[in-house]
């Protein structure tokens, strides 16, 4: 899942952040002072930290003050980790399919669009598109939510291979893995 991070009001880009459960896909946030930001403004700024995650941002906001960028990041992750299994799966269902119908229709968030483009998912061959589409459908049928991976840290071949490998997991492993594991 996407988490943006800020330290002392300045944005930093971090590829991965080692936390109690290796969290990944840390993105740049606009220059803000999260502790001094009104709730609505905070939710506006950080609601994109998790795909369509305004609720997650609201939960993190209520945990102020943040001691550091790691603490801010931890508050987002803490909320997600404390969700029951059904809640974790619901958060995952919000994510778009990689190179799916929403991408083709131009309906991705700008963060998802940037990630998918970085992975080369905007330039798939017809065979790659068909393979990814079939694997996405198989994955959703098995788990009940789309395959989630930090696309910007992977290329299309690694994403397709990861999808194939993760089909071997069970639903609890996948729901736990997707939001919090650095390899997700």
Short mmCIF file of N, CA and C in Angstrom, two decimals:
data_model
loop_
_atom_site.label_atom_id
_atom_site.label_comp_id
_atom_site.label_asym_id
_atom_site.label_seq_id
_atom_site.Cartn_x
_atom_site.Cartn_y
_atom_site.Cartn_z
N UNK A 1 0.84 -1.17 0.00
CA UNK A 1 0.00 0.00 0.00
C UNK A 1 0.88 1.23 0.00
N UNK A 2 0.36 2.30 -0.46
CA UNK A 2 1.13 3.51 -0.55
C UNK A 2 1.06 4.28 0.76
N UNK A 3 2.24 4.66 1.30
CA UNK A 3 2.31 5.51 2.47
C UNK A 3 3.23 6.66 2.12
N UNK A 4 2.79 7.86 2.37
CA UNK A 4 3.63 9.04 2.16
C UNK A 4 4.23 9.42 3.50
N UNK A 5 5.42 10.03 3.48
CA UNK A 5 6.06 10.35 4.75
C UNK A 5 6.67 11.75 4.76
N UNK A 6 6.60 12.39 5.91
CA UNK A 6 7.09 13.75 6.09
C UNK A 6 7.82 13.81 7.42
N UNK A 7 8.94 14.51 7.47
CA UNK A 7 9.68 14.70 8.71
C UNK A 7 9.96 16.19 8.87
N UNK A 8 9.54 16.75 9.97
CA UNK A 8 9.73 18.17 10.27
C UNK A 8 9.20 19.07 9.15
N UNK A 9 8.12 18.67 8.54
CA UNK A 9 7.49 19.50 7.52
C UNK A 9 8.11 19.36 6.14
N UNK A 10 9.15 18.56 5.99
CA UNK A 10 9.79 18.39 4.69
C UNK A 10 9.57 16.97 4.20
N UNK A 11 9.33 16.84 2.91
CA UNK A 11 9.05 15.54 2.33
C UNK A 11 10.35 14.81 2.00
N UNK A 12 10.34 13.51 2.19
CA UNK A 12 11.47 12.66 1.86
C UNK A 12 10.96 11.47 1.08
N UNK A 13 11.73 11.03 0.10
CA UNK A 13 11.37 9.81 -0.61
C UNK A 13 12.23 8.69 -0.06
N UNK A 14 11.58 7.64 0.34
CA UNK A 14 12.25 6.48 0.91
C UNK A 14 11.75 5.26 0.15
N UNK A 15 12.66 4.43 -0.33
CA UNK A 15 12.23 3.24 -1.06
C UNK A 15 11.53 2.25 -0.14
N UNK A 16 12.13 1.95 0.97
CA UNK A 16 11.49 1.08 1.95
C UNK A 16 11.84 1.60 3.32
N UNK A 17 11.03 1.29 4.26
CA UNK A 17 11.24 1.73 5.63
C UNK A 17 11.13 0.50 6.51
N UNK A 18 12.21 0.20 7.21
CA UNK A 18 12.20 -0.98 8.06
C UNK A 18 11.42 -0.65 9.33
N UNK A 19 10.32 -1.32 9.49
CA UNK A 19 9.45 -1.16 10.65
C UNK A 19 9.27 -2.56 11.24
N UNK A 20 8.51 -2.68 12.33
CA UNK A 20 8.32 -4.01 12.89
C UNK A 20 7.90 -5.04 11.84
N UNK A 21 7.14 -4.63 10.85
CA UNK A 21 6.75 -5.53 9.75
C UNK A 21 7.10 -4.82 8.46
N UNK A 22 8.21 -5.08 7.88
CA UNK A 22 8.71 -4.40 6.68
C UNK A 22 7.62 -3.79 5.82
N UNK A 23 7.47 -2.48 5.90
CA UNK A 23 6.47 -1.77 5.12
C UNK A 23 7.14 -1.14 3.91
N UNK A 24 6.40 -1.00 2.85
CA UNK A 24 7.04 -0.53 1.63
C UNK A 24 6.20 0.47 0.88
N UNK A 25 6.71 0.89 -0.27
CA UNK A 25 6.04 1.83 -1.16
C UNK A 25 5.84 3.18 -0.47
N UNK A 26 6.92 3.76 0.03
CA UNK A 26 6.86 5.07 0.66
C UNK A 26 7.02 6.10 -0.44
N UNK A 27 6.09 7.04 -0.49
CA UNK A 27 6.09 8.05 -1.53
C UNK A 27 6.33 9.44 -0.96
N UNK A 28 6.59 10.37 -1.83
CA UNK A 28 6.81 11.75 -1.42
C UNK A 28 5.49 12.39 -1.01
N UNK A 29 5.51 13.13 0.06
CA UNK A 29 4.35 13.93 0.46
C UNK A 29 4.68 15.39 0.23
N UNK A 30 3.67 16.18 0.05
CA UNK A 30 3.89 17.60 -0.09
C UNK A 30 4.36 18.17 1.23
N UNK A 31 5.00 19.30 1.19
CA UNK A 31 5.55 19.92 2.40
C UNK A 31 4.40 20.32 3.33
N UNK A 32 4.31 19.62 4.44
CA UNK A 32 3.29 19.91 5.44
C UNK A 32 3.87 19.65 6.82
N UNK A 33 3.24 20.18 7.84
CA UNK A 33 3.58 19.88 9.22
C UNK A 33 2.41 19.08 9.77
N UNK A 34 2.48 17.76 9.73
CA UNK A 34 1.31 16.93 10.03
C UNK A 34 0.68 17.20 11.39
N UNK A 35 1.50 17.48 12.41
CA UNK A 35 0.95 17.71 13.75
C UNK A 35 0.11 18.97 13.83
N UNK A 36 0.40 19.95 12.99
CA UNK A 36 -0.29 21.22 13.06
C UNK A 36 -1.34 21.38 11.96
N UNK A 37 -1.62 20.31 11.28
CA UNK A 37 -2.57 20.34 10.17
C UNK A 37 -3.96 19.99 10.68
N UNK A 38 -4.94 20.80 10.30
CA UNK A 38 -6.33 20.52 10.67
C UNK A 38 -6.74 19.17 10.08
N UNK A 39 -7.73 18.55 10.71
CA UNK A 39 -8.14 17.22 10.30
C UNK A 39 -8.47 17.13 8.81
N UNK A 40 -9.30 18.04 8.32
CA UNK A 40 -9.70 17.99 6.91
C UNK A 40 -8.51 18.13 5.98
N UNK A 41 -7.61 19.03 6.29
CA UNK A 41 -6.42 19.24 5.47
C UNK A 41 -5.50 18.02 5.53
N UNK A 42 -5.35 17.44 6.71
CA UNK A 42 -4.53 16.25 6.88
C UNK A 42 -5.09 15.11 6.03
N UNK A 43 -6.39 14.92 6.10
CA UNK A 43 -7.02 13.85 5.33
C UNK A 43 -6.85 14.11 3.83
N UNK A 44 -6.94 15.35 3.43
CA UNK A 44 -6.73 15.70 2.02
C UNK A 44 -5.30 15.38 1.59
N UNK A 45 -4.32 15.72 2.45
CA UNK A 45 -2.92 15.49 2.12
C UNK A 45 -2.55 14.01 2.14
N UNK A 46 -3.03 13.30 3.16
CA UNK A 46 -2.58 11.93 3.38
C UNK A 46 -3.62 10.87 3.01
N UNK A 47 -4.77 11.29 2.51
CA UNK A 47 -5.79 10.34 2.09
C UNK A 47 -5.38 9.50 0.91
N UNK A 48 -4.31 9.90 0.24
CA UNK A 48 -3.79 9.11 -0.89
C UNK A 48 -2.67 8.18 -0.44
N UNK A 49 -2.34 8.21 0.85
CA UNK A 49 -1.27 7.35 1.36
C UNK A 49 -1.60 5.88 1.15
N UNK A 50 -2.85 5.54 1.31
CA UNK A 50 -3.37 4.21 1.02
C UNK A 50 -4.42 4.44 -0.06
N UNK A 51 -4.45 3.60 -1.06
CA UNK A 51 -5.38 3.78 -2.19
C UNK A 51 -6.78 4.14 -1.68
N UNK A 52 -7.26 5.30 -2.03
CA UNK A 52 -8.57 5.79 -1.60
C UNK A 52 -8.73 5.67 -0.08
N UNK A 53 -7.68 6.06 0.65
CA UNK A 53 -7.61 5.79 2.08
C UNK A 53 -7.91 6.95 3.00
N UNK A 54 -8.96 7.69 2.71
CA UNK A 54 -9.30 8.82 3.58
C UNK A 54 -9.61 8.36 5.01
N UNK A 55 -10.26 7.21 5.15
CA UNK A 55 -10.57 6.69 6.48
C UNK A 55 -9.28 6.35 7.24
N UNK A 56 -8.31 5.79 6.54
CA UNK A 56 -7.04 5.44 7.17
C UNK A 56 -6.33 6.72 7.62
N UNK A 57 -6.37 7.74 6.79
CA UNK A 57 -5.75 9.02 7.16
C UNK A 57 -6.45 9.63 8.38
N UNK A 58 -7.76 9.54 8.43
CA UNK A 58 -8.51 10.07 9.57
C UNK A 58 -8.11 9.34 10.85
N UNK A 59 -7.94 8.04 10.77
CA UNK A 59 -7.52 7.26 11.93
C UNK A 59 -6.12 7.65 12.37
N UNK A 60 -5.22 7.85 11.40
CA UNK A 60 -3.86 8.26 11.73
C UNK A 60 -3.85 9.65 12.37
N UNK A 61 -4.66 10.56 11.84
CA UNK A 61 -4.72 11.93 12.37
C UNK A 61 -5.07 11.92 13.86
N UNK A 62 -5.97 11.02 14.25
CA UNK A 62 -6.40 10.99 15.65
C UNK A 62 -5.30 10.50 16.58
N UNK A 63 -4.20 9.97 16.04
CA UNK A 63 -3.09 9.47 16.85
C UNK A 63 -2.00 10.52 17.07
N UNK A 64 -2.25 11.78 16.69
CA UNK A 64 -1.24 12.83 16.88
C UNK A 64 -0.91 12.99 18.36
N UNK A 65 0.21 13.52 18.74
CA UNK A 65 1.28 14.06 17.89
C UNK A 65 2.18 12.96 17.33
N UNK A 66 2.77 13.23 16.19
CA UNK A 66 3.70 12.30 15.57
C UNK A 66 5.11 12.69 15.99
N UNK A 67 5.85 11.73 16.46
CA UNK A 67 7.20 11.99 16.95
C UNK A 67 8.22 12.10 15.83
N UNK A 68 7.90 11.50 14.70
CA UNK A 68 8.82 11.48 13.56
C UNK A 68 8.06 10.99 12.34
N UNK A 69 8.75 10.97 11.21
CA UNK A 69 8.15 10.41 10.00
C UNK A 69 7.85 8.93 10.21
N UNK A 70 8.73 8.24 10.90
CA UNK A 70 8.50 6.82 11.19
C UNK A 70 7.26 6.63 12.04
N UNK A 71 7.05 7.53 12.99
CA UNK A 71 5.87 7.43 13.85
C UNK A 71 4.59 7.67 13.04
N UNK A 72 4.62 8.66 12.16
CA UNK A 72 3.47 8.92 11.28
C UNK A 72 3.17 7.67 10.45
N UNK A 73 4.21 7.12 9.87
CA UNK A 73 4.10 5.90 9.07
C UNK A 73 3.55 4.76 9.92
N UNK A 74 4.07 4.62 11.12
CA UNK A 74 3.62 3.57 12.04
C UNK A 74 2.13 3.70 12.34
N UNK A 75 1.62 4.92 12.50
CA UNK A 75 0.20 5.12 12.83
C UNK A 75 -0.70 4.64 11.70
N UNK A 76 -0.28 4.88 10.47
CA UNK A 76 -1.05 4.36 9.34
C UNK A 76 -1.04 2.82 9.38
N UNK A 77 0.14 2.27 9.56
CA UNK A 77 0.29 0.81 9.54
C UNK A 77 -0.40 0.16 10.73
N UNK A 78 -0.34 0.81 11.87
CA UNK A 78 -0.99 0.27 13.06
C UNK A 78 -2.49 0.12 12.83
N UNK A 79 -3.10 1.15 12.23
CA UNK A 79 -4.53 1.08 11.93
C UNK A 79 -4.82 -0.10 11.01
N UNK A 80 -4.03 -0.24 9.96
CA UNK A 80 -4.26 -1.32 8.99
C UNK A 80 -4.05 -2.69 9.63
N UNK A 81 -3.01 -2.82 10.45
CA UNK A 81 -2.74 -4.11 11.08
C UNK A 81 -3.82 -4.51 12.07
N UNK A 82 -4.46 -3.54 12.71
CA UNK A 82 -5.48 -3.84 13.71
C UNK A 82 -6.84 -4.15 13.10
N UNK A 83 -6.98 -3.96 11.82
CA UNK A 83 -8.25 -4.30 11.18
C UNK A 83 -8.48 -5.80 11.26
N UNK A 84 -9.74 -6.22 11.40
CA UNK A 84 -10.00 -7.66 11.30
C UNK A 84 -9.75 -8.12 9.87
N UNK A 85 -9.70 -9.41 9.68
CA UNK A 85 -9.42 -9.98 8.36
C UNK A 85 -10.32 -9.37 7.28
N UNK A 86 -11.61 -9.25 7.56
CA UNK A 86 -12.55 -8.69 6.58
C UNK A 86 -12.20 -7.25 6.24
N UNK A 87 -11.72 -6.48 7.21
CA UNK A 87 -11.32 -5.10 6.98
C UNK A 87 -10.09 -5.01 6.10
N UNK A 88 -9.12 -5.87 6.35
CA UNK A 88 -7.90 -5.90 5.52
C UNK A 88 -8.26 -6.24 4.08
N UNK A 89 -9.14 -7.22 3.92
CA UNK A 89 -9.56 -7.60 2.57
C UNK A 89 -10.31 -6.46 1.90
N UNK A 90 -11.12 -5.72 2.65
CA UNK A 90 -11.86 -4.59 2.07
C UNK A 90 -10.91 -3.51 1.58
N UNK A 91 -9.86 -3.22 2.35
CA UNK A 91 -8.87 -2.22 1.93
C UNK A 91 -8.21 -2.67 0.63
N UNK A 92 -7.94 -3.95 0.52
CA UNK A 92 -7.31 -4.47 -0.70
C UNK A 92 -8.25 -4.41 -1.90
N UNK A 93 -9.54 -4.60 -1.66
CA UNK A 93 -10.51 -4.58 -2.77
C UNK A 93 -10.59 -3.21 -3.44
N UNK A 94 -10.18 -2.19 -2.76
CA UNK A 94 -10.23 -0.83 -3.32
C UNK A 94 -9.17 -0.64 -4.40
N UNK A 95 -8.12 -1.44 -4.36
CA UNK A 95 -7.03 -1.29 -5.33
C UNK A 95 -7.46 -1.70 -6.73
N UNK A 96 -6.96 -1.00 -7.72
CA UNK A 96 -7.27 -1.37 -9.11
C UNK A 96 -6.45 -2.57 -9.56
N UNK A 97 -6.95 -3.28 -10.54
CA UNK A 97 -6.15 -4.34 -11.17
C UNK A 97 -4.96 -3.70 -11.84
N UNK A 98 -3.83 -4.38 -11.81
CA UNK A 98 -2.65 -3.89 -12.52
C UNK A 98 -2.90 -4.01 -14.01
N UNK A 99 -2.75 -2.90 -14.72
CA UNK A 99 -2.97 -2.83 -16.17
C UNK A 99 -4.37 -3.32 -16.54
N UNK A 100 -5.34 -3.06 -15.68
CA UNK A 100 -6.70 -3.53 -15.90
C UNK A 100 -7.59 -2.52 -16.60
N UNK A 101 -8.89 -2.76 -16.52
CA UNK A 101 -9.88 -1.93 -17.21
C UNK A 101 -9.82 -0.47 -16.78
N UNK A 102 -9.63 -0.24 -15.48
CA UNK A 102 -9.56 1.14 -14.99
C UNK A 102 -8.37 1.87 -15.59
N UNK A 103 -7.25 1.20 -15.71
CA UNK A 103 -6.06 1.81 -16.31
C UNK A 103 -6.32 2.16 -17.78
N UNK A 104 -6.95 1.24 -18.49
CA UNK A 104 -7.25 1.46 -19.91
C UNK A 104 -8.24 2.60 -20.11
N UNK A 105 -9.14 2.77 -19.14
CA UNK A 105 -10.16 3.82 -19.25
C UNK A 105 -9.67 5.17 -18.72
N UNK A 106 -8.41 5.21 -18.23
CA UNK A 106 -7.87 6.45 -17.70
C UNK A 106 -8.42 6.82 -16.33
N UNK A 107 -8.86 5.82 -15.57
CA UNK A 107 -9.50 6.09 -14.28
C UNK A 107 -8.64 5.87 -13.05
N UNK A 108 -7.34 5.68 -13.22
CA UNK A 108 -6.46 5.47 -12.07
C UNK A 108 -6.18 6.78 -11.36
N UNK A 109 -5.87 6.70 -10.06
CA UNK A 109 -5.38 7.88 -9.35
C UNK A 109 -4.03 8.22 -9.96
N UNK A 110 -3.58 9.46 -9.80
CA UNK A 110 -2.30 9.83 -10.41
C UNK A 110 -1.16 9.03 -9.80
N UNK A 111 -1.28 8.64 -8.53
CA UNK A 111 -0.24 7.83 -7.90
C UNK A 111 -0.19 6.44 -8.54
N UNK A 112 -1.35 5.81 -8.74
CA UNK A 112 -1.39 4.49 -9.37
C UNK A 112 -0.91 4.55 -10.81
N UNK A 113 -1.29 5.58 -11.51
CA UNK A 113 -0.86 5.74 -12.89
C UNK A 113 0.67 5.85 -12.97
N UNK A 114 1.25 6.66 -12.09
CA UNK A 114 2.71 6.84 -12.06
C UNK A 114 3.39 5.51 -11.74
N UNK A 115 2.86 4.77 -10.78
CA UNK A 115 3.45 3.48 -10.41
C UNK A 115 3.38 2.47 -11.55
N UNK A 116 2.20 2.36 -12.16
CA UNK A 116 2.05 1.38 -13.23
C UNK A 116 2.92 1.72 -14.43
N UNK A 117 3.06 2.99 -14.69
CA UNK A 117 3.93 3.42 -15.80
C UNK A 117 5.39 3.09 -15.48
N UNK A 118 5.82 3.33 -14.25
CA UNK A 118 7.20 3.02 -13.84
C UNK A 118 7.52 1.54 -13.99
N UNK A 119 6.51 0.70 -13.82
CA UNK A 119 6.70 -0.75 -13.94
C UNK A 119 6.63 -1.22 -15.39
N UNK A 120 6.25 -0.33 -16.29
CA UNK A 120 6.13 -0.72 -17.69
C UNK A 120 4.79 -1.34 -18.03
N UNK A 121 3.83 -1.18 -17.13
CA UNK A 121 2.52 -1.79 -17.36
C UNK A 121 1.68 -1.03 -18.39
N UNK A 122 2.15 0.14 -18.77
CA UNK A 122 1.45 0.92 -19.80
C UNK A 122 1.91 0.54 -21.20
N UNK A 123 2.89 -0.35 -21.29
CA UNK A 123 3.42 -0.73 -22.60
C UNK A 123 3.53 -2.25 -22.75
N UNK A 124 2.52 -2.95 -22.26
CA UNK A 124 2.49 -4.40 -22.37
C UNK A 124 2.20 -4.83 -23.80
N UNK A 125 2.80 -5.94 -24.21
CA UNK A 125 2.44 -6.53 -25.49
C UNK A 125 1.05 -7.15 -25.34
N UNK A 126 0.45 -7.53 -26.43
CA UNK A 126 -0.88 -8.16 -26.36
C UNK A 126 -0.82 -9.46 -25.54
N UNK A 127 0.25 -10.24 -25.72
CA UNK A 127 0.40 -11.48 -24.95
C UNK A 127 0.58 -11.20 -23.46
N UNK A 128 1.40 -10.21 -23.13
CA UNK A 128 1.61 -9.84 -21.73
C UNK A 128 0.31 -9.34 -21.10
N UNK A 129 -0.44 -8.55 -21.85
CA UNK A 129 -1.72 -8.04 -21.35
C UNK A 129 -2.69 -9.18 -21.08
N UNK A 130 -2.76 -10.13 -22.00
CA UNK A 130 -3.64 -11.27 -21.85
C UNK A 130 -3.22 -12.12 -20.63
N UNK A 131 -1.92 -12.36 -20.49
CA UNK A 131 -1.41 -13.14 -19.36
C UNK A 131 -1.72 -12.45 -18.04
N UNK A 132 -1.44 -11.16 -17.97
CA UNK A 132 -1.68 -10.41 -16.73
C UNK A 132 -3.18 -10.38 -16.41
N UNK A 133 -3.99 -10.19 -17.41
CA UNK A 133 -5.43 -10.15 -17.21
C UNK A 133 -5.95 -11.50 -16.68
N UNK A 134 -5.48 -12.58 -17.28
CA UNK A 134 -5.90 -13.92 -16.84
C UNK A 134 -5.44 -14.20 -15.41
N UNK A 135 -4.18 -13.84 -15.11
CA UNK A 135 -3.66 -14.06 -13.76
C UNK A 135 -4.40 -13.19 -12.74
N UNK A 136 -4.68 -11.93 -13.10
CA UNK A 136 -5.44 -11.06 -12.21
C UNK A 136 -6.80 -11.68 -11.87
N UNK A 137 -7.48 -12.21 -12.87
CA UNK A 137 -8.80 -12.81 -12.66
C UNK A 137 -8.70 -14.06 -11.78
N UNK A 138 -7.70 -14.88 -12.03
CA UNK A 138 -7.50 -16.08 -11.21
C UNK A 138 -7.22 -15.69 -9.76
N UNK A 139 -6.40 -14.68 -9.59
CA UNK A 139 -6.05 -14.21 -8.24
C UNK A 139 -7.28 -13.68 -7.52
N UNK A 140 -8.06 -12.84 -8.20
CA UNK A 140 -9.27 -12.28 -7.58
C UNK A 140 -10.29 -13.38 -7.26
N UNK A 141 -10.40 -14.36 -8.12
CA UNK A 141 -11.31 -15.47 -7.87
C UNK A 141 -10.88 -16.24 -6.62
N UNK A 142 -9.60 -16.48 -6.49
CA UNK A 142 -9.09 -17.25 -5.36
C UNK A 142 -9.16 -16.46 -4.06
N UNK A 143 -8.76 -15.17 -4.08
CA UNK A 143 -8.60 -14.42 -2.83
C UNK A 143 -9.74 -13.44 -2.54
N UNK A 144 -10.46 -13.02 -3.57
CA UNK A 144 -11.56 -12.08 -3.34
C UNK A 144 -11.14 -10.62 -3.37
N UNK A 145 -9.91 -10.35 -3.73
CA UNK A 145 -9.39 -8.98 -3.88
C UNK A 145 -8.28 -9.00 -4.93
N UNK A 146 -7.96 -7.84 -5.50
CA UNK A 146 -6.94 -7.81 -6.55
C UNK A 146 -5.53 -8.01 -6.01
N UNK A 147 -4.65 -8.42 -6.88
CA UNK A 147 -3.23 -8.57 -6.58
C UNK A 147 -2.65 -7.19 -6.33
N UNK A 148 -1.97 -7.04 -5.19
CA UNK A 148 -1.37 -5.76 -4.83
C UNK A 148 0.13 -5.95 -4.67
N UNK A 149 0.89 -5.10 -5.36
CA UNK A 149 2.35 -5.12 -5.29
C UNK A 149 2.83 -3.69 -5.49
N UNK A 150 3.95 -3.36 -4.94
CA UNK A 150 4.50 -2.01 -5.16
C UNK A 150 5.04 -1.98 -6.58
N UNK A 151 4.20 -1.54 -7.50
CA UNK A 151 4.52 -1.60 -8.93
C UNK A 151 5.77 -0.79 -9.26
N UNK A 152 5.96 0.35 -8.62
CA UNK A 152 7.09 1.18 -9.01
C UNK A 152 8.42 0.57 -8.62
N UNK A 153 8.42 -0.42 -7.73
CA UNK A 153 9.66 -1.09 -7.35
C UNK A 153 9.85 -2.40 -8.11
N UNK A 154 9.00 -2.64 -9.09
CA UNK A 154 9.06 -3.87 -9.88
C UNK A 154 8.87 -3.52 -11.36
N UNK A 155 9.26 -4.42 -12.19
CA UNK A 155 9.01 -4.31 -13.62
C UNK A 155 7.98 -5.36 -14.00
N UNK A 156 7.42 -5.22 -15.20
CA UNK A 156 6.30 -6.07 -15.59
C UNK A 156 6.61 -7.56 -15.46
N UNK A 157 7.79 -8.00 -15.84
CA UNK A 157 8.12 -9.43 -15.75
C UNK A 157 8.11 -9.91 -14.29
N UNK A 158 8.66 -9.10 -13.39
CA UNK A 158 8.69 -9.46 -11.97
C UNK A 158 7.27 -9.47 -11.39
N UNK A 159 6.42 -8.57 -11.86
CA UNK A 159 5.04 -8.52 -11.39
C UNK A 159 4.29 -9.77 -11.82
N UNK A 160 4.44 -10.16 -13.06
CA UNK A 160 3.77 -11.37 -13.56
C UNK A 160 4.29 -12.60 -12.81
N UNK A 161 5.60 -12.67 -12.60
CA UNK A 161 6.17 -13.80 -11.87
C UNK A 161 5.68 -13.81 -10.42
N UNK A 162 5.63 -12.63 -9.78
CA UNK A 162 5.14 -12.54 -8.41
C UNK A 162 3.68 -12.97 -8.29
N UNK A 163 2.90 -12.59 -9.26
CA UNK A 163 1.49 -13.00 -9.28
C UNK A 163 1.37 -14.52 -9.34
N UNK A 164 2.16 -15.13 -10.20
CA UNK A 164 2.14 -16.59 -10.31
C UNK A 164 2.55 -17.25 -9.00
N UNK A 165 3.62 -16.75 -8.39
CA UNK A 165 4.12 -17.34 -7.14
C UNK A 165 3.13 -17.16 -6.00
N UNK A 166 2.55 -15.98 -5.89
CA UNK A 166 1.67 -15.71 -4.77
C UNK A 166 0.32 -16.41 -4.88
N UNK A 167 0.00 -16.94 -6.04
CA UNK A 167 -1.22 -17.74 -6.19
C UNK A 167 -1.15 -18.98 -5.29
N UNK A 168 0.04 -19.37 -4.86
CA UNK A 168 0.22 -20.55 -4.00
C UNK A 168 -0.13 -20.26 -2.55
N UNK A 169 -0.23 -18.98 -2.17
CA UNK A 169 -0.52 -18.60 -0.78
C UNK A 169 -1.99 -18.83 -0.44
N UNK A 170 -2.30 -18.75 0.86
CA UNK A 170 -3.69 -18.78 1.30
C UNK A 170 -4.17 -17.35 1.51
N UNK A 171 -5.47 -17.16 1.67
CA UNK A 171 -6.06 -15.83 1.73
C UNK A 171 -5.56 -15.03 2.94
N UNK A 172 -5.35 -15.66 4.06
CA UNK A 172 -4.88 -14.93 5.25
C UNK A 172 -3.46 -14.41 5.02
N UNK A 173 -2.60 -15.23 4.43
CA UNK A 173 -1.24 -14.80 4.11
C UNK A 173 -1.25 -13.62 3.15
N UNK A 174 -2.07 -13.71 2.12
CA UNK A 174 -2.13 -12.63 1.14
C UNK A 174 -2.70 -11.34 1.73
N UNK A 175 -3.74 -11.43 2.53
CA UNK A 175 -4.32 -10.22 3.13
C UNK A 175 -3.34 -9.58 4.08
N UNK A 176 -2.55 -10.36 4.76
CA UNK A 176 -1.54 -9.84 5.67
C UNK A 176 -0.34 -9.32 4.90
N UNK A 177 0.02 -10.00 3.85
CA UNK A 177 1.22 -9.68 3.08
C UNK A 177 1.07 -8.39 2.29
N UNK A 178 -0.03 -8.23 1.63
CA UNK A 178 -0.18 -7.10 0.70
C UNK A 178 0.06 -5.74 1.32
N UNK A 179 -0.58 -5.39 2.43
CA UNK A 179 -0.39 -4.04 2.92
C UNK A 179 0.93 -3.83 3.65
N UNK A 180 1.58 -4.87 4.15
CA UNK A 180 2.66 -4.61 5.06
C UNK A 180 3.99 -5.23 4.71
N UNK A 181 4.06 -6.10 3.76
CA UNK A 181 5.32 -6.77 3.50
C UNK A 181 6.08 -6.06 2.41
N UNK A 182 7.35 -5.87 2.61
CA UNK A 182 8.20 -5.17 1.67
C UNK A 182 8.21 -5.84 0.30
N UNK A 183 7.97 -7.14 0.24
CA UNK A 183 7.93 -7.85 -1.03
C UNK A 183 6.58 -7.76 -1.72
N UNK A 184 5.58 -7.23 -1.03
CA UNK A 184 4.26 -7.11 -1.63
C UNK A 184 4.33 -6.11 -2.71
#
